[in-house]
Amino acid sequence: MGAISNVERAVAALRQMIFAGELTPGSDHLETELAEKLGMSRTPVREAALMLQAQGLVELRPRRGIRISPVSAQDMSDIYDILTELESLAAARAAEAGYSVSDLETLAAAITDMDACLSHDDLRGWAEADDRFHRELVRLGRNARLSMIVSVMRDQVRRARATTLFIRPAPVQSNADHRAVYDAIAQGDASRAHDTHHAHRRHARDMLVALLDKHQFHGL
């Protein structure tokens, strides 16, 4: 059990370091270095790295250790194309489900938190609340296969956003878009929920890809 919990702890810690930008895209790290950082042996670190490699977050390189996968503008464009279609479908399905106001409490709370974080210039808090909104939107769509596909890609989106979070424009429009999607779902308007979310995600894609291109966050 100890070894399993150490691997899980290493996965969680490395993911956090990647998303926080402590382990930068394209950088190389020896297993011994990361093991020392985490205060554990190399074995759980290597097992964790294998799991993270399967998730597309790192690459194991012979004699060079663990490379943090670079954030590619083209990858982001491709991922967002898929994410946009699937999340918009989830928004439409959620609108068709006839949810009550209480059913949508988690979605509403995420929007409230995004507004509060933005008013305090807390971009990390905003990003966390934004994540919650999108996860809940997909859950409300009630399609297990759709949820599974989206969850695989969400990590890559989180990484790109973490890379660009402090150089992007203030996400005022994003908050307004989320509120419009919520209103469409609450009113049972599937077409409006789909189209509003689709436009929101397309705008986010264009902005993110432009930033990645401009600042050349492609790795080393």
mmCIF file of N, CA, C and O in Angstrom, residues 129-203:
data_model
loop_
_atom_site.group_PDB
_atom_site.id
_atom_site.type_symbol
_atom_site.label_atom_id
_atom_site.label_comp_id
_atom_site.label_asym_id
_atom_site.label_seq_id
_atom_site.Cartn_x
_atom_site.Cartn_y
_atom_site.Cartn_z
ATOM 1 N N ALA A 129 -12.161 28.535 -10.694
ATOM 2 C CA ALA A 129 -13.619 28.603 -10.804
ATOM 3 C C ALA A 129 -14.068 28.324 -12.235
ATOM 4 O O ALA A 129 -15.104 27.685 -12.465
ATOM 5 N N ASP A 130 -13.299 28.794 -13.212
ATOM 6 C CA ASP A 130 -13.598 28.534 -14.614
ATOM 7 C C ASP A 130 -13.548 27.031 -14.894
ATOM 8 O O ASP A 130 -14.408 26.484 -15.599
ATOM 9 N N ASP A 131 -12.549 26.362 -14.331
ATOM 10 C CA ASP A 131 -12.460 24.904 -14.464
ATOM 11 C C ASP A 131 -13.722 24.231 -13.929
ATOM 12 O O ASP A 131 -14.265 23.302 -14.539
ATOM 13 N N ARG A 132 -14.167 24.697 -12.753
ATOM 14 C CA ARG A 132 -15.360 24.124 -12.130
ATOM 15 C C ARG A 132 -16.588 24.300 -13.013
ATOM 16 O O ARG A 132 -17.418 23.399 -13.134
ATOM 17 N N PHE A 133 -16.701 25.489 -13.620
ATOM 18 C CA PHE A 133 -17.842 25.746 -14.507
ATOM 19 C C PHE A 133 -17.869 24.742 -15.657
ATOM 20 O O PHE A 133 -18.914 24.133 -15.946
ATOM 21 N N HIS A 134 -16.728 24.558 -16.306
ATOM 22 C CA HIS A 134 -16.696 23.671 -17.473
ATOM 23 C C HIS A 134 -16.886 22.206 -17.092
ATOM 24 O O HIS A 134 -17.548 21.456 -17.822
ATOM 25 N N ARG A 135 -16.328 21.804 -15.956
ATOM 26 C CA ARG A 135 -16.543 20.416 -15.500
ATOM 27 C C ARG A 135 -18.020 20.166 -15.212
ATOM 28 O O ARG A 135 -18.576 19.132 -15.575
ATOM 29 N N GLU A 136 -18.662 21.133 -14.543
ATOM 30 C CA GLU A 136 -20.072 20.971 -14.190
ATOM 31 C C GLU A 136 -20.954 21.012 -15.437
ATOM 32 O O GLU A 136 -21.934 20.265 -15.540
ATOM 33 N N LEU A 137 -20.600 21.865 -16.385
ATOM 34 C CA LEU A 137 -21.360 21.927 -17.639
ATOM 35 C C LEU A 137 -21.366 20.570 -18.330
ATOM 36 O O LEU A 137 -22.417 20.082 -18.774
ATOM 37 N N VAL A 138 -20.205 19.950 -18.401
ATOM 38 C CA VAL A 138 -20.097 18.636 -19.045
ATOM 39 C C VAL A 138 -20.879 17.582 -18.253
ATOM 40 O O VAL A 138 -21.570 16.744 -18.826
ATOM 41 N N ARG A 139 -20.791 17.648 -16.926
ATOM 42 C CA ARG A 139 -21.536 16.693 -16.097
ATOM 43 C C ARG A 139 -23.045 16.818 -16.328
ATOM 44 O O ARG A 139 -23.763 15.814 -16.434
ATOM 45 N N LEU A 140 -23.517 18.056 -16.442
ATOM 46 C CA LEU A 140 -24.944 18.290 -16.646
ATOM 47 C C LEU A 140 -25.425 17.769 -18.001
ATOM 48 O O LEU A 140 -26.610 17.520 -18.193
ATOM 49 N N GLY A 141 -24.486 17.595 -18.943
ATOM 50 C CA GLY A 141 -24.845 17.047 -20.254
ATOM 51 C C GLY A 141 -25.199 15.579 -20.211
ATOM 52 O O GLY A 141 -25.779 15.040 -21.165
ATOM 53 N N ARG A 142 -24.834 14.908 -19.125
ATOM 54 C CA ARG A 142 -25.215 13.505 -18.860
ATOM 55 C C ARG A 142 -24.866 12.545 -19.988
ATOM 56 O O ARG A 142 -25.688 11.753 -20.446
ATOM 57 N N ASN A 143 -23.607 12.642 -20.439
ATOM 58 C CA ASN A 143 -23.110 11.695 -21.447
ATOM 59 C C ASN A 143 -21.738 11.229 -20.967
ATOM 60 O O ASN A 143 -20.762 11.973 -21.041
ATOM 61 N N ALA A 144 -21.677 10.011 -20.464
ATOM 62 C CA ALA A 144 -20.451 9.509 -19.831
ATOM 63 C C ALA A 144 -19.278 9.446 -20.806
ATOM 64 O O ALA A 144 -18.140 9.770 -20.441
ATOM 65 N N ARG A 145 -19.526 9.058 -22.039
ATOM 66 C CA ARG A 145 -18.437 8.963 -23.016
ATOM 67 C C ARG A 145 -17.909 10.350 -23.379
ATOM 68 O O ARG A 145 -16.698 10.557 -23.524
ATOM 69 N N LEU A 146 -18.818 11.297 -23.534
ATOM 70 C CA LEU A 146 -18.404 12.673 -23.801
ATOM 71 C C LEU A 146 -17.544 13.194 -22.648
ATOM 72 O O LEU A 146 -16.496 13.808 -22.867
ATOM 73 N N SER A 147 -17.982 12.933 -21.430
ATOM 74 C CA SER A 147 -17.235 13.382 -20.248
ATOM 75 C C SER A 147 -15.831 12.801 -20.220
ATOM 76 O O SER A 147 -14.870 13.488 -19.877
ATOM 77 N N MET A 148 -15.709 11.533 -20.589
ATOM 78 C CA MET A 148 -14.418 10.858 -20.567
ATOM 79 C C MET A 148 -13.463 11.483 -21.591
ATOM 80 O O MET A 148 -12.295 11.746 -21.281
ATOM 81 N N ILE A 149 -13.958 11.756 -22.787
ATOM 82 C CA ILE A 149 -13.108 12.351 -23.830
ATOM 83 C C ILE A 149 -12.659 13.750 -23.426
ATOM 84 O O ILE A 149 -11.494 14.112 -23.560
ATOM 85 N N VAL A 150 -13.592 14.543 -22.908
ATOM 86 C CA VAL A 150 -13.273 15.910 -22.497
ATOM 87 C C VAL A 150 -12.239 15.917 -21.374
ATOM 88 O O VAL A 150 -11.317 16.735 -21.362
ATOM 89 N N SER A 151 -12.362 14.993 -20.430
ATOM 90 C CA SER A 151 -11.443 14.971 -19.292
ATOM 91 C C SER A 151 -10.011 14.689 -19.730
ATOM 92 O O SER A 151 -9.058 15.202 -19.135
ATOM 93 N N VAL A 152 -9.843 13.911 -20.789
ATOM 94 C CA VAL A 152 -8.504 13.604 -21.304
ATOM 95 C C VAL A 152 -7.833 14.869 -21.836
ATOM 96 O O VAL A 152 -6.631 15.089 -21.650
ATOM 97 N N MET A 153 -8.613 15.718 -22.487
ATOM 98 C CA MET A 153 -8.049 16.921 -23.103
ATOM 99 C C MET A 153 -7.954 18.104 -22.149
ATOM 100 O O MET A 153 -7.209 19.044 -22.385
ATOM 101 N N ARG A 154 -8.697 18.055 -21.062
ATOM 102 C CA ARG A 154 -8.772 19.219 -20.170
ATOM 103 C C ARG A 154 -7.416 19.568 -19.567
ATOM 104 O O ARG A 154 -7.102 20.749 -19.357
ATOM 105 N N ASP A 155 -6.593 18.558 -19.287
ATOM 106 C CA ASP A 155 -5.268 18.826 -18.708
ATOM 107 C C ASP A 155 -4.422 19.696 -19.632
ATOM 108 O O ASP A 155 -3.716 20.596 -19.173
ATOM 109 N N GLN A 156 -4.480 19.407 -20.930
ATOM 110 C CA GLN A 156 -3.676 20.187 -21.873
ATOM 111 C C GLN A 156 -4.158 21.638 -21.932
ATOM 112 O O GLN A 156 -3.352 22.566 -22.035
ATOM 113 N N VAL A 157 -5.460 21.821 -21.852
ATOM 114 C CA VAL A 157 -6.015 23.176 -21.850
ATOM 115 C C VAL A 157 -5.590 23.916 -20.588
ATOM 116 O O VAL A 157 -5.220 25.093 -20.630
ATOM 117 N N ARG A 158 -5.625 23.226 -19.459
ATOM 118 C CA ARG A 158 -5.198 23.843 -18.195
ATOM 119 C C ARG A 158 -3.745 24.282 -18.260
ATOM 120 O O ARG A 158 -3.368 25.343 -17.766
ATOM 121 N N ARG A 159 -2.919 23.459 -18.892
ATOM 122 C CA ARG A 159 -1.494 23.807 -18.997
ATOM 123 C C ARG A 159 -1.292 25.051 -19.847
ATOM 124 O O ARG A 159 -0.517 25.946 -19.500
ATOM 125 N N ALA A 160 -1.969 25.090 -20.983
ATOM 126 C CA ALA A 160 -1.830 26.258 -21.866
ATOM 127 C C ALA A 160 -2.330 27.508 -21.169
ATOM 128 O O ALA A 160 -1.730 28.582 -21.272
ATOM 129 N N ARG A 161 -3.423 27.369 -20.433
ATOM 130 C CA ARG A 161 -3.965 28.536 -19.740
ATOM 131 C C ARG A 161 -3.033 28.993 -18.619
ATOM 132 O O ARG A 161 -2.848 30.190 -18.402
ATOM 133 N N ALA A 162 -2.432 28.026 -17.911
ATOM 134 C CA ALA A 162 -1.485 28.394 -16.862
ATOM 135 C C ALA A 162 -0.289 29.141 -17.440
ATOM 136 O O ALA A 162 0.245 30.073 -16.834
ATOM 137 N N THR A 163 0.119 28.742 -18.636
ATOM 138 C CA THR A 163 1.251 29.383 -19.300
ATOM 139 C C THR A 163 0.932 30.818 -19.702
ATOM 140 O O THR A 163 1.796 31.690 -19.666
ATOM 141 N N THR A 164 -0.315 31.072 -20.072
ATOM 142 C CA THR A 164 -0.694 32.381 -20.628
ATOM 143 C C THR A 164 -1.544 33.224 -19.678
ATOM 144 O O THR A 164 -1.922 34.346 -20.021
ATOM 145 N N LEU A 165 -1.825 32.712 -18.479
ATOM 146 C CA LEU A 165 -2.804 33.331 -17.583
ATOM 147 C C LEU A 165 -2.509 34.796 -17.287
ATOM 148 O O LEU A 165 -3.418 35.636 -17.245
ATOM 149 N N PHE A 166 -1.233 35.113 -17.084
ATOM 150 C CA PHE A 166 -0.894 36.460 -16.645
ATOM 151 C C PHE A 166 -0.513 37.404 -17.792
ATOM 152 O O PHE A 166 -0.114 38.541 -17.551
ATOM 153 N N ILE A 167 -0.653 36.931 -19.022
ATOM 154 C CA ILE A 167 -0.386 37.819 -20.159
ATOM 155 C C ILE A 167 -1.622 37.983 -21.041
ATOM 156 O O ILE A 167 -1.593 38.713 -22.018
ATOM 157 N N ARG A 168 -2.710 37.326 -20.670
ATOM 158 C CA ARG A 168 -3.944 37.433 -21.434
ATOM 159 C C ARG A 168 -4.740 38.642 -20.947
ATOM 160 O O ARG A 168 -4.546 39.137 -19.837
ATOM 161 N N PRO A 169 -5.687 39.135 -21.769
ATOM 162 C CA PRO A 169 -6.567 40.210 -21.307
ATOM 163 C C PRO A 169 -7.432 39.724 -20.146
ATOM 164 O O PRO A 169 -7.670 38.521 -20.002
ATOM 165 N N ALA A 170 -7.891 40.642 -19.318
ATOM 166 C CA ALA A 170 -8.787 40.270 -18.215
ATOM 167 C C ALA A 170 -10.016 39.557 -18.784
ATOM 168 O O ALA A 170 -10.617 40.030 -19.751
ATOM 169 N N PRO A 171 -10.395 38.411 -18.193
ATOM 170 C CA PRO A 171 -11.464 37.582 -18.778
ATOM 171 C C PRO A 171 -12.881 38.079 -18.472
ATOM 172 O O PRO A 171 -13.746 37.310 -18.063
ATOM 173 N N VAL A 172 -13.118 39.363 -18.672
ATOM 174 C CA VAL A 172 -14.441 39.931 -18.411
ATOM 175 C C VAL A 172 -15.482 39.322 -19.344
ATOM 176 O O VAL A 172 -16.580 38.932 -18.926
ATOM 177 N N GLN A 173 -15.150 39.240 -20.632
ATOM 178 C CA GLN A 173 -16.088 38.682 -21.604
ATOM 179 C C GLN A 173 -16.374 37.216 -21.324
ATOM 180 O O GLN A 173 -17.508 36.745 -21.505
ATOM 181 N N SER A 174 -15.369 36.497 -20.862
ATOM 182 C CA SER A 174 -15.548 35.088 -20.538
ATOM 183 C C SER A 174 -16.616 34.913 -19.464
ATOM 184 O O SER A 174 -17.485 34.039 -19.560
ATOM 185 N N ASN A 175 -16.577 35.754 -18.428
ATOM 186 C CA ASN A 175 -17.578 35.677 -17.364
ATOM 187 C C ASN A 175 -18.976 35.958 -17.908
ATOM 188 O O ASN A 175 -19.951 35.295 -17.541
ATOM 189 N N ALA A 176 -19.088 36.954 -18.787
ATOM 190 C CA ALA A 176 -20.386 37.289 -19.388
ATOM 191 C C ALA A 176 -20.895 36.125 -20.239
ATOM 192 O O ALA A 176 -22.095 35.805 -20.223
ATOM 193 N N ASP A 177 -19.988 35.473 -20.959
ATOM 194 C CA ASP A 177 -20.367 34.316 -21.778
ATOM 195 C C ASP A 177 -20.920 33.187 -20.904
ATOM 196 O O ASP A 177 -21.932 32.556 -21.242
ATOM 197 N N HIS A 178 -20.247 32.934 -19.795
ATOM 198 C CA HIS A 178 -20.688 31.865 -18.901
ATOM 199 C C HIS A 178 -22.093 32.146 -18.373
ATOM 200 O O HIS A 178 -22.926 31.242 -18.263
ATOM 201 N N ARG A 179 -22.348 33.394 -18.031
ATOM 202 C CA ARG A 179 -23.668 33.759 -17.519
ATOM 203 C C ARG A 179 -24.739 33.571 -18.596
ATOM 204 O O ARG A 179 -25.851 33.116 -18.309
ATOM 205 N N ALA A 180 -24.394 33.899 -19.835
ATOM 206 C CA ALA A 180 -25.351 33.724 -20.939
ATOM 207 C C ALA A 180 -25.650 32.247 -21.182
ATOM 208 O O ALA A 180 -26.790 31.868 -21.465
ATOM 209 N N VAL A 181 -24.631 31.399 -21.053
ATOM 210 C CA VAL A 181 -24.836 29.948 -21.201
ATOM 211 C C VAL A 181 -25.725 29.437 -20.075
ATOM 212 O O VAL A 181 -26.658 28.653 -20.308
ATOM 213 N N TYR A 182 -25.455 29.894 -18.854
ATOM 214 C CA TYR A 182 -26.281 29.494 -17.706
ATOM 215 C C TYR A 182 -27.742 29.883 -17.939
ATOM 216 O O TYR A 182 -28.657 29.074 -17.727
ATOM 217 N N ASP A 183 -27.975 31.119 -18.375
ATOM 218 C CA ASP A 183 -29.349 31.598 -18.598
ATOM 219 C C ASP A 183 -30.064 30.744 -19.645
ATOM 220 O O ASP A 183 -31.247 30.413 -19.479
ATOM 221 N N ALA A 184 -29.357 30.391 -20.715
ATOM 222 C CA ALA A 184 -29.964 29.571 -21.775
ATOM 223 C C ALA A 184 -30.328 28.189 -21.248
ATOM 224 O O ALA A 184 -31.399 27.652 -21.570
ATOM 225 N N ILE A 185 -29.456 27.610 -20.433
ATOM 226 C CA ILE A 185 -29.738 26.291 -19.850
ATOM 227 C C ILE A 185 -30.933 26.384 -18.902
ATOM 228 O O ILE A 185 -31.848 25.553 -18.935
ATOM 229 N N ALA A 186 -30.937 27.405 -18.051
ATOM 230 C CA ALA A 186 -32.019 27.575 -17.078
ATOM 231 C C ALA A 186 -33.363 27.776 -17.771
ATOM 232 O O ALA A 186 -34.415 27.362 -17.251
ATOM 233 N N GLN A 187 -33.342 28.401 -18.941
ATOM 234 C CA GLN A 187 -34.575 28.665 -19.688
ATOM 235 C C GLN A 187 -34.927 27.536 -20.670
ATOM 236 O O GLN A 187 -35.925 27.622 -21.386
ATOM 237 N N GLY A 188 -34.090 26.502 -20.695
ATOM 238 C CA GLY A 188 -34.374 25.357 -21.548
ATOM 239 C C GLY A 188 -34.188 25.616 -23.028
ATOM 240 O O GLY A 188 -34.779 24.923 -23.863
ATOM 241 N N ASP A 189 -33.359 26.607 -23.363
ATOM 242 C CA ASP A 189 -33.132 26.962 -24.766
ATOM 243 C C ASP A 189 -31.866 26.264 -25.266
ATOM 244 O O ASP A 189 -30.754 26.797 -25.176
ATOM 245 N N ALA A 190 -32.028 25.080 -25.817
ATOM 246 C CA ALA A 190 -30.887 24.250 -26.213
ATOM 247 C C ALA A 190 -30.073 24.884 -27.327
ATOM 248 O O ALA A 190 -28.830 24.855 -27.307
ATOM 249 N N SER A 191 -30.757 25.453 -28.306
ATOM 250 C CA SER A 191 -30.056 26.065 -29.434
ATOM 251 C C SER A 191 -29.189 27.240 -28.979
ATOM 252 O O SER A 191 -28.032 27.362 -29.388
ATOM 253 N N ARG A 192 -29.748 28.090 -28.122
ATOM 254 C CA ARG A 192 -28.986 29.250 -27.633
ATOM 255 C C ARG A 192 -27.832 28.795 -26.738
ATOM 256 O O ARG A 192 -26.743 29.361 -26.793
ATOM 257 N N ALA A 193 -28.075 27.787 -25.897
ATOM 258 C CA ALA A 193 -27.008 27.274 -25.030
ATOM 259 C C ALA A 193 -25.851 26.755 -25.878
ATOM 260 O O ALA A 193 -24.676 27.042 -25.603
ATOM 261 N N HIS A 194 -26.177 25.992 -26.915
ATOM 262 C CA HIS A 194 -25.154 25.437 -27.810
ATOM 263 C C HIS A 194 -24.382 26.543 -28.508
ATOM 264 O O HIS A 194 -23.149 26.582 -28.475
ATOM 265 N N ASP A 195 -25.098 27.466 -29.134
ATOM 266 C CA ASP A 195 -24.443 28.484 -29.958
ATOM 267 C C ASP A 195 -23.631 29.467 -29.117
ATOM 268 O O ASP A 195 -22.541 29.896 -29.529
ATOM 269 N N THR A 196 -24.144 29.823 -27.949
ATOM 270 C CA THR A 196 -23.429 30.752 -27.069
ATOM 271 C C THR A 196 -22.133 30.131 -26.570
ATOM 272 O O THR A 196 -21.076 30.770 -26.579
ATOM 273 N N HIS A 197 -22.215 28.869 -26.161
ATOM 274 C CA HIS A 197 -21.006 28.222 -25.665
ATOM 275 C C HIS A 197 -20.020 27.980 -26.802
ATOM 276 O O HIS A 197 -18.805 28.100 -26.616
ATOM 277 N N HIS A 198 -20.531 27.654 -27.968
ATOM 278 C CA HIS A 198 -19.666 27.416 -29.120
ATOM 279 C C HIS A 198 -18.863 28.674 -29.445
ATOM 280 O O HIS A 198 -17.643 28.615 -29.648
ATOM 281 N N ALA A 199 -19.531 29.820 -29.488
ATOM 282 C CA ALA A 199 -18.848 31.081 -29.781
ATOM 283 C C ALA A 199 -17.828 31.415 -28.684
ATOM 284 O O ALA A 199 -16.728 31.907 -28.970
ATOM 285 N N HIS A 200 -18.188 31.123 -27.442
ATOM 286 C CA HIS A 200 -17.291 31.373 -26.308
ATOM 287 C C HIS A 200 -15.999 30.566 -26.434
ATOM 288 O O HIS A 200 -14.898 31.102 -26.288
ATOM 289 N N ARG A 201 -16.134 29.288 -26.714
ATOM 290 C CA ARG A 201 -14.956 28.433 -26.831
ATOM 291 C C ARG A 201 -14.113 28.780 -28.062
ATOM 292 O O ARG A 201 -12.881 28.698 -28.031
ATOM 293 N N ARG A 202 -14.750 29.159 -29.151
ATOM 294 C CA ARG A 202 -13.996 29.552 -30.355
ATOM 295 C C ARG A 202 -13.175 30.810 -30.078
ATOM 296 O O ARG A 202 -12.021 30.910 -30.488
ATOM 297 N N HIS A 203 -13.771 31.756 -29.379
ATOM 298 C CA HIS A 203 -13.048 32.979 -29.025
ATOM 299 C C HIS A 203 -11.866 32.654 -28.116
ATOM 300 O O HIS A 203 -10.764 33.181 -28.287
#
